[in-house]
XYZ file of C-alpha atoms in Angstrom:
429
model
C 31.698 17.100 17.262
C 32.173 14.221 14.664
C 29.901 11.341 14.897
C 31.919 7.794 15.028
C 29.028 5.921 15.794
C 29.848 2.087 14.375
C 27.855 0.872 11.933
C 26.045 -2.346 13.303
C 25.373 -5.729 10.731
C 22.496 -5.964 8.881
C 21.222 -9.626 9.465
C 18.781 -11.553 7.490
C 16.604 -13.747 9.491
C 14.515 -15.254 6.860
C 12.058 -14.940 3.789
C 8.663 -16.388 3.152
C 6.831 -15.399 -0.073
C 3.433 -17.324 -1.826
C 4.169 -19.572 -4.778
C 4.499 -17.936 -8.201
C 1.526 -18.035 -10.663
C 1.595 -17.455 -14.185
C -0.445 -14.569 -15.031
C -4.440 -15.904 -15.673
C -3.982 -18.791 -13.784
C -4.045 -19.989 -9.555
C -4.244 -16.321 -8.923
C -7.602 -14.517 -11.068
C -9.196 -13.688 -8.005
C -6.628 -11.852 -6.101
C -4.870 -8.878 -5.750
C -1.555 -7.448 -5.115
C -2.716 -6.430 -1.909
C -3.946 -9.820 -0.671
C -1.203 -11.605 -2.310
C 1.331 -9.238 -0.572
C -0.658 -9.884 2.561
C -0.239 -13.522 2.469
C 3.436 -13.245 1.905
C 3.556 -11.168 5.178
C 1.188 -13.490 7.023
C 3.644 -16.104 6.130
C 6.434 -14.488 7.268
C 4.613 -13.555 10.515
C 3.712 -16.904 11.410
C 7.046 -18.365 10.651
C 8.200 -16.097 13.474
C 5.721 -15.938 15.467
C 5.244 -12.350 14.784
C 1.092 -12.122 15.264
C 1.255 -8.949 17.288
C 4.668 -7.329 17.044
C 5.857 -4.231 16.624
C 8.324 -3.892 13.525
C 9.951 -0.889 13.041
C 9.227 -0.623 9.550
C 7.718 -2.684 6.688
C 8.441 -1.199 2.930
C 7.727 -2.735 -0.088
C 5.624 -1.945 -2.856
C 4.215 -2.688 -6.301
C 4.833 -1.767 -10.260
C 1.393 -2.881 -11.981
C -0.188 -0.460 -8.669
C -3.855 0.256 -8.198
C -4.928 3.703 -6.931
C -6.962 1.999 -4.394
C -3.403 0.508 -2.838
C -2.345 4.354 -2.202
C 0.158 2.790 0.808
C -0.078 -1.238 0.372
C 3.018 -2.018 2.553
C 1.375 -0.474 5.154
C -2.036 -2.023 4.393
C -0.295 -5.584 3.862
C 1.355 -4.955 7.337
C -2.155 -4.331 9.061
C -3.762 -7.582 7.075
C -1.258 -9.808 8.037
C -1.525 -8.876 11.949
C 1.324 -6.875 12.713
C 1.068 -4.421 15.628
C -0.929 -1.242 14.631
C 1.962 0.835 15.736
C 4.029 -0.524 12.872
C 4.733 2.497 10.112
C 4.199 1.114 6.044
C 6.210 2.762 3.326
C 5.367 2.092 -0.302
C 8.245 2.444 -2.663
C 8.915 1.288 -6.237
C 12.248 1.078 -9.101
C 10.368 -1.277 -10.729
C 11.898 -4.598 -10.698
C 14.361 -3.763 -8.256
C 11.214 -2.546 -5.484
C 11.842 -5.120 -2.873
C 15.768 -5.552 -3.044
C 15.498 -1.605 -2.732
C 13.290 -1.708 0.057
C 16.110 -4.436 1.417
C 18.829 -2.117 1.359
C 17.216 0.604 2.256
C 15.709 -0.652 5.549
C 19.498 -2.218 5.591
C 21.021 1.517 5.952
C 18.220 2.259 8.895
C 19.212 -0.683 10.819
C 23.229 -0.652 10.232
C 22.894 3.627 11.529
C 20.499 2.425 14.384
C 17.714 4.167 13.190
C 15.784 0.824 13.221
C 16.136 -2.184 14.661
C 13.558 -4.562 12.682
C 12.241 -4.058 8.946
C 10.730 -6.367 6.250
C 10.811 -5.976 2.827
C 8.438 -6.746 0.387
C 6.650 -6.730 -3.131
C 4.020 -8.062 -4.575
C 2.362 -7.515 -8.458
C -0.392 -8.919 -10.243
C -0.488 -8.961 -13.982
C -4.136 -10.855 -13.541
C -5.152 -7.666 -11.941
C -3.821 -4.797 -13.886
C -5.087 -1.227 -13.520
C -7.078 -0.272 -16.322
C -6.766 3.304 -16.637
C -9.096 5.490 -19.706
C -8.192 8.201 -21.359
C -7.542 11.391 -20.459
C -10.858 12.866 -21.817
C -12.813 10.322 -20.040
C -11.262 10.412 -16.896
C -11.992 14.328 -16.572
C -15.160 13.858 -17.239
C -15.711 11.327 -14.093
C -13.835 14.289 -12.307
C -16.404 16.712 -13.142
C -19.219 14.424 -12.819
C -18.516 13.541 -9.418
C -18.216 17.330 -8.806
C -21.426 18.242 -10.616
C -24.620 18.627 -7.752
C -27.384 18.901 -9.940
C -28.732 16.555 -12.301
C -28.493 19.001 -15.562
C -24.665 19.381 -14.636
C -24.278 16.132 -14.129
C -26.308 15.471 -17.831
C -23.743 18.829 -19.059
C -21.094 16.431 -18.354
C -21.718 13.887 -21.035
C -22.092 16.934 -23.707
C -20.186 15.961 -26.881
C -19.042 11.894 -25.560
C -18.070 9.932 -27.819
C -18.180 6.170 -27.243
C -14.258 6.449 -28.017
C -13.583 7.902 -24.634
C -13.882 4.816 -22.668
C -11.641 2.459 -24.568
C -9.467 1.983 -22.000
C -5.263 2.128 -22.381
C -4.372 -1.336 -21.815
C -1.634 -1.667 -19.568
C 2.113 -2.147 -20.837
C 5.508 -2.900 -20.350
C 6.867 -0.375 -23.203
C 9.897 2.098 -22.273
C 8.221 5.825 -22.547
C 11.529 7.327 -23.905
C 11.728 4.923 -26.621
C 7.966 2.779 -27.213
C 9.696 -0.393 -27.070
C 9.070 -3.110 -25.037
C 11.901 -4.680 -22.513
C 11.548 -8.154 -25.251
C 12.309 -5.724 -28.134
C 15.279 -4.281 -25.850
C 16.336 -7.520 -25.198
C 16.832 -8.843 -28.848
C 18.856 -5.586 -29.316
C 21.290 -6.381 -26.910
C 21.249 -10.376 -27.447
C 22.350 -9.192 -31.331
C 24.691 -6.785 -30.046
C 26.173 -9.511 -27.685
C 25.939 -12.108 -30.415
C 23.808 -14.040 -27.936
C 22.736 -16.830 -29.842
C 19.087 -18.868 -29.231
C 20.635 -22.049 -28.611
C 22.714 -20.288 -25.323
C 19.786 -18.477 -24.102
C 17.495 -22.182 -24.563
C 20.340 -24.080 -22.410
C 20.227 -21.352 -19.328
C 16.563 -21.307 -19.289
C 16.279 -25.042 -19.577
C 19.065 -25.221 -16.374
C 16.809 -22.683 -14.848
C 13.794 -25.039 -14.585
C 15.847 -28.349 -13.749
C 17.877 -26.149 -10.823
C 14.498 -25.162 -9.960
C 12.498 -28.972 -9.754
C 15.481 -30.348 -8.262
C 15.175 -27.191 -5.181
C 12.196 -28.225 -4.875
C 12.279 -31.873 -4.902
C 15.369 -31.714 -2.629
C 12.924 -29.783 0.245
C 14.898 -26.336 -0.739
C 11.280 -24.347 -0.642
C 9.560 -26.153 2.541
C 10.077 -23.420 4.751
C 10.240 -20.564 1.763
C 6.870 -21.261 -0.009
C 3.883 -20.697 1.805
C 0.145 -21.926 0.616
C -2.154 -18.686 -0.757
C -5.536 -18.913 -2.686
C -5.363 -22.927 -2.459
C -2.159 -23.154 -4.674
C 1.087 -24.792 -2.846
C 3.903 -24.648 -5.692
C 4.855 -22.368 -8.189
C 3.704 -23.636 -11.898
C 5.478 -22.373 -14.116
C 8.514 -24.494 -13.250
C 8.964 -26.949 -15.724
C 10.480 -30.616 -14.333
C 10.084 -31.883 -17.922
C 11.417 -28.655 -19.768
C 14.215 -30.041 -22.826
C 15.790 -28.350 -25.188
C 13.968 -29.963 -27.871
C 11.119 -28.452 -27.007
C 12.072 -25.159 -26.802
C 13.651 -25.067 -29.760
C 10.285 -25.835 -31.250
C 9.390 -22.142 -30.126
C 9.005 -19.081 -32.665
C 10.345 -16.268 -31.275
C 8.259 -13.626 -28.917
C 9.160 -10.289 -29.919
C 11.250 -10.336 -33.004
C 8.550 -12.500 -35.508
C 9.356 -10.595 -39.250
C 13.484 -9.646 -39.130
C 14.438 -13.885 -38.913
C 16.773 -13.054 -36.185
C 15.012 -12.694 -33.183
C 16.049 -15.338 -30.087
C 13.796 -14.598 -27.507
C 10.628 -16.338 -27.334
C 8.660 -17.870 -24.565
C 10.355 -20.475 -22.992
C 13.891 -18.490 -22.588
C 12.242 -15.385 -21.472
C 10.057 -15.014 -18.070
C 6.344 -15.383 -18.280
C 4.265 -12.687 -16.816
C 3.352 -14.109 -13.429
C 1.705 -13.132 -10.164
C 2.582 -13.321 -6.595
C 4.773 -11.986 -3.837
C 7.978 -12.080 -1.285
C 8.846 -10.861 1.797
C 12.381 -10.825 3.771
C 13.103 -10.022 7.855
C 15.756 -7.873 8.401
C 17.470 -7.209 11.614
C 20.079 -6.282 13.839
C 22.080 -8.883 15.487
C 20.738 -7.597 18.990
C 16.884 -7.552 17.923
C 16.914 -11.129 16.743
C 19.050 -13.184 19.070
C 16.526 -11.076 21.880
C 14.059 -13.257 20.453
C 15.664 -16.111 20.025
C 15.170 -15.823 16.068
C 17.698 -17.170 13.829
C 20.588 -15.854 11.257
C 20.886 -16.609 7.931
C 23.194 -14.322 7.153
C 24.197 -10.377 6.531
C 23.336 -7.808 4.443
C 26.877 -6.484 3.442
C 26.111 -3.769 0.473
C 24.635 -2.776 -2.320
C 24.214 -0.089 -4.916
C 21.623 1.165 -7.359
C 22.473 2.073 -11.288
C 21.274 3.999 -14.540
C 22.335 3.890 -17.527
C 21.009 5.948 -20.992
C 19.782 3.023 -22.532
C 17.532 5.247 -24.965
C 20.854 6.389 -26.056
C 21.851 2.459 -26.951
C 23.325 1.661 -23.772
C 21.326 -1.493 -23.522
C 18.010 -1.085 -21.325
C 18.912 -4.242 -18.853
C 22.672 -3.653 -19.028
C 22.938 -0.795 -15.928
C 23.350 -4.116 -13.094
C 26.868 -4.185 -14.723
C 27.247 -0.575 -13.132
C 26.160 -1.588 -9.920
C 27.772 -4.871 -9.448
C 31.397 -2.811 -10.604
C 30.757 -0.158 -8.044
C 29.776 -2.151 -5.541
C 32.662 -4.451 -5.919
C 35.097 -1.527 -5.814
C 34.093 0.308 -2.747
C 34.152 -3.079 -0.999
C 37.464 -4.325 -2.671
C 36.282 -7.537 -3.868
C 36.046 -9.778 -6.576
C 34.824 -12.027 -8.594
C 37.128 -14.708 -6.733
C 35.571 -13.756 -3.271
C 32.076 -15.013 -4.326
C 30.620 -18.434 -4.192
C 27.388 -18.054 -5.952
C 25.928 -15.667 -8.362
C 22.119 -15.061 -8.130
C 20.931 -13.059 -11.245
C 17.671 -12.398 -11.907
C 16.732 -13.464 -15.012
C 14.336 -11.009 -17.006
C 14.966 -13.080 -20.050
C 18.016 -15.545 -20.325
C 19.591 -13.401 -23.064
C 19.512 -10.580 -20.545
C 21.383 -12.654 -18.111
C 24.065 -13.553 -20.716
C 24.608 -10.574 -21.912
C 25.531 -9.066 -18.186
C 27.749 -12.463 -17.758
C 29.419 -11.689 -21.254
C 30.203 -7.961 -20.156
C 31.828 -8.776 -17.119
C 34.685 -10.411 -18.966
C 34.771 -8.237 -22.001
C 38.138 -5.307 -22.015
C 36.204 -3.025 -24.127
C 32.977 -2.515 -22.085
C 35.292 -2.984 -19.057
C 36.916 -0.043 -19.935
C 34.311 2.000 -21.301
C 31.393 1.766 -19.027
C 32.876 0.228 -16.094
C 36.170 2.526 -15.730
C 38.068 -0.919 -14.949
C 41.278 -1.415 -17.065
C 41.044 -5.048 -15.730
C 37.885 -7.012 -16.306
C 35.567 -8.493 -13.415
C 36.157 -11.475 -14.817
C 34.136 -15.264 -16.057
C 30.912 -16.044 -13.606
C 31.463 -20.361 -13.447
C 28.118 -21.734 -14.163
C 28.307 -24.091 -11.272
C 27.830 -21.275 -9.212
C 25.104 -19.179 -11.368
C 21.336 -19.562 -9.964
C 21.911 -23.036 -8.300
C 18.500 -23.509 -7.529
C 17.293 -21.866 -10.224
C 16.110 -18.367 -11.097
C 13.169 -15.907 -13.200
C 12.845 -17.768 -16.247
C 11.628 -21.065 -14.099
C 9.978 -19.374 -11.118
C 8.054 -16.631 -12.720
C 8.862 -12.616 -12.224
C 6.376 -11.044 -10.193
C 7.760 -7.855 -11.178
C 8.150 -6.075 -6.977
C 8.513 -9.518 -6.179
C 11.421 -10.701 -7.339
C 14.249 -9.431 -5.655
C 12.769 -10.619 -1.812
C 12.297 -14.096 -3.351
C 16.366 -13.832 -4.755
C 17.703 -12.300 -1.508
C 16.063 -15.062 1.009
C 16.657 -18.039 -0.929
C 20.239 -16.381 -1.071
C 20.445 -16.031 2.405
C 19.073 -19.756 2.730
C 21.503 -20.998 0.112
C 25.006 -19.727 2.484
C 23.025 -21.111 5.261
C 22.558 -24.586 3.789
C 25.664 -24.709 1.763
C 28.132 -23.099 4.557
C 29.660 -20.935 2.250
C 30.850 -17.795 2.681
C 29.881 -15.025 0.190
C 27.049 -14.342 -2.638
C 26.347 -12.085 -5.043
C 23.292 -10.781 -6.150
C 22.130 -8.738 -9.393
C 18.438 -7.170 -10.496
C 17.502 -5.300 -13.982
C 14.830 -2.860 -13.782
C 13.229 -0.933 -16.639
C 14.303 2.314 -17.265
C 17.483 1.482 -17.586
C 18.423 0.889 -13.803
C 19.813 -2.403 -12.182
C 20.259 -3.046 -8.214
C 22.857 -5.150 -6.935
C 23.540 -6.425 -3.312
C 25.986 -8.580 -1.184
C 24.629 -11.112 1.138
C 27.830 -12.922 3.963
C 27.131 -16.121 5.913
C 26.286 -15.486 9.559
């Protein structure tokens, strides 16, 4: 016999995440396991959580630490949920936390579970530092060796060249370029120039200060490690200074566009979003933001040429056609910006017939993205990227932002590396 369960609505109840440090900075001394803890504390204090079960907290981390084997469910234990609630560690790099959204959104919506949060955290202060393989089976055998001339046979042959250690890095495997060097690829296929990429990141960081002079973040940003407000936002940013800027990644061709104040800075910190059914919350009297109406998840074979931050595109079409909406049914546009030229480049597709047709199988395009409606209160290049972070901080300040605003319908787009983008749909309760 068929199952015709109905699906029930996947609400959002809120978001609290720790404010955003540039790498080296507020946050030397911690980790992405206390930092991911104190964006779950927060979140359990705003409501009133200290106790509670939860059927499921997932989350995880890109820059990881073998010591954080399962850090969602570590986090969950730190930040005094109940014991009985399960932690599952997951990761698409900088996608991990609007992941872990939708898929905690597909548990709740079949009934499987009626409570999750989702969550990321990474520090870039803190980075794994891993040795070589040589060196790394020798610790192996020496902490397998018993007596002291096996644990001297150990050593036979060293070489102090063993224990330089492999710094860590954000180059693509298939092709040993970094995601900057990606991104000047597709800003020149794009022909994105330096002076567009300077004025998004510069509306970025004014969107940003005014969110946060306006009281946007009260109830968002929680205190951690002493440090109250992201800094990396820049109230003063113009674009006379950053067109002062060499560029970042590109420094001997005389074309490259992307330098440090139009791309994000590496940056540590962490984000966490309540998700619900409508039954579960208005039990406990907790409010509604808003709904978690789809998503999707993309690849593309960007060491092929496809362009490494491109595959959101993929998602955002798909998405869009299994739901049959458009453009026209949205009133703001979050987009995660990796680097601004990144960001134009996606908004560029979207109207161009070519890559329309090609890539997206759509003989009409998707269509302009106004820029009254793009990141109102600001996005990556302003806040920081905190790479597992980022997509809990863009889904609960979307869900805030239909709240506030009383609009209807938002649409929200992450690139990953490897070629793999994540897209959701967030509705006004």
């Amino acid at each position: 016999m068929a199952n015709t369960k109905t699906l029930k609505r996947v609400a959002i109840v809120g978001s609290a995440r720790i404010p955003f440090c540039r790498a080296y900075s507020g946050y030397m001394d911690e980790t992405s396991l206390s930092m991911m803890s104190g964006a779950l504390s927060g979140l359990v204090d705003k409501f009133d959580l200290k106790g509670q079960h939860i059927d499921e907290v997932m989350g995880g981390v890109v820059l990881n630490h073998a010591r954080d084997f399962n850090i969602a469910r570590e986090a969950a234990l730190n930040a005094g949920l109940a014991p009985t609630t399960p932690g599952t560690t997951v990761q698409i790099a900088c996608g991990t936390s609007l992941q872990a959204a939708l898929m905690l959104g597909a548990k709740i919506a079949s009934g499987e579970i009626e409570s999750g949060i989702a969550c990321g955290a990474d520090s870039v202060s803190d980075s794994p530092i891993v040795f070589g393989p040589k060196f790394s089976k020798r610790m192996i055998k020496l902490s397998r060796a018993k007596s002291l001339g096996q644990k001297f046979g150990v050593f036979k042959g060293f070489g102090f060249g063993e224990v330089v250690p492999n710094a860590p890095s954000t180059s693509e495997p298939r092709t040993g370029l970094s995601m900057g060097q990606h991104c000047e690829l597709m800003a020149r296929e794009w022909n994105i120039t330096r002076e567009a990429q300077d004025e998004l990141a510069w509306r970025s960081h004014i969107n940003a200060a005014n969110a946060y002079d306006e009281g946007f973040h009260d109830d968002l940003v929680v205190p951690h490690a002493g440090i109250v407000r992201d800094n990396n936002v820049r109230a003063d940013s113009t674009l006379e200074k950053m067109a002062t800027l060499k560029p970042s990644f590109d420094r001997r061709s005389g074309h490259g566009t992307l330098t440090a104040a139009n791309s994000t800075p590496l940056t540590d910190g962490a984000a966490a979003v309540l998700l619900a059914s409508e039954a579960w919350a208005k039990e406990r009297g907790l409010p509604i933001l808003g709904y978690l109406r789809a998503g999707a998840v993309s690849a593309n074979d960007f060491a092929a040429g496809d362009g490494l931050l491109m595959a959101p595109t993929i998602a955002v079409s798909n998405m869009l056609r299994k739901e049959d909406l458009a453009f026209a049914d949205f009133d703001f546009f979050e987009l995660h910006e990796a680097f601004a030229a990144q960001a134009l480049c996606t908004i560029k597709s979207f109207s161009d017939r070519a890559y329309n047709r090609k890539v997206l199988g759509r003989e009409k395009v998707l269509g302009k993205i106004d820029v009254k409606k793009l990141n109102v209160k600001g996005s990556s290049v302003a806040y920081g990227h905190p790479f597992a972070a980022t997509g809990a901080r863009i889904l609960g300040v979307t869900a805030k932002l239909l709240d506030d605003s009383k609009k209807r319908r938002a649409l929200i787009s992450v690139c990953t590396a490897g070629g793999q983008g994540v897209a959701a749909i967030v509705e006004r309760a």
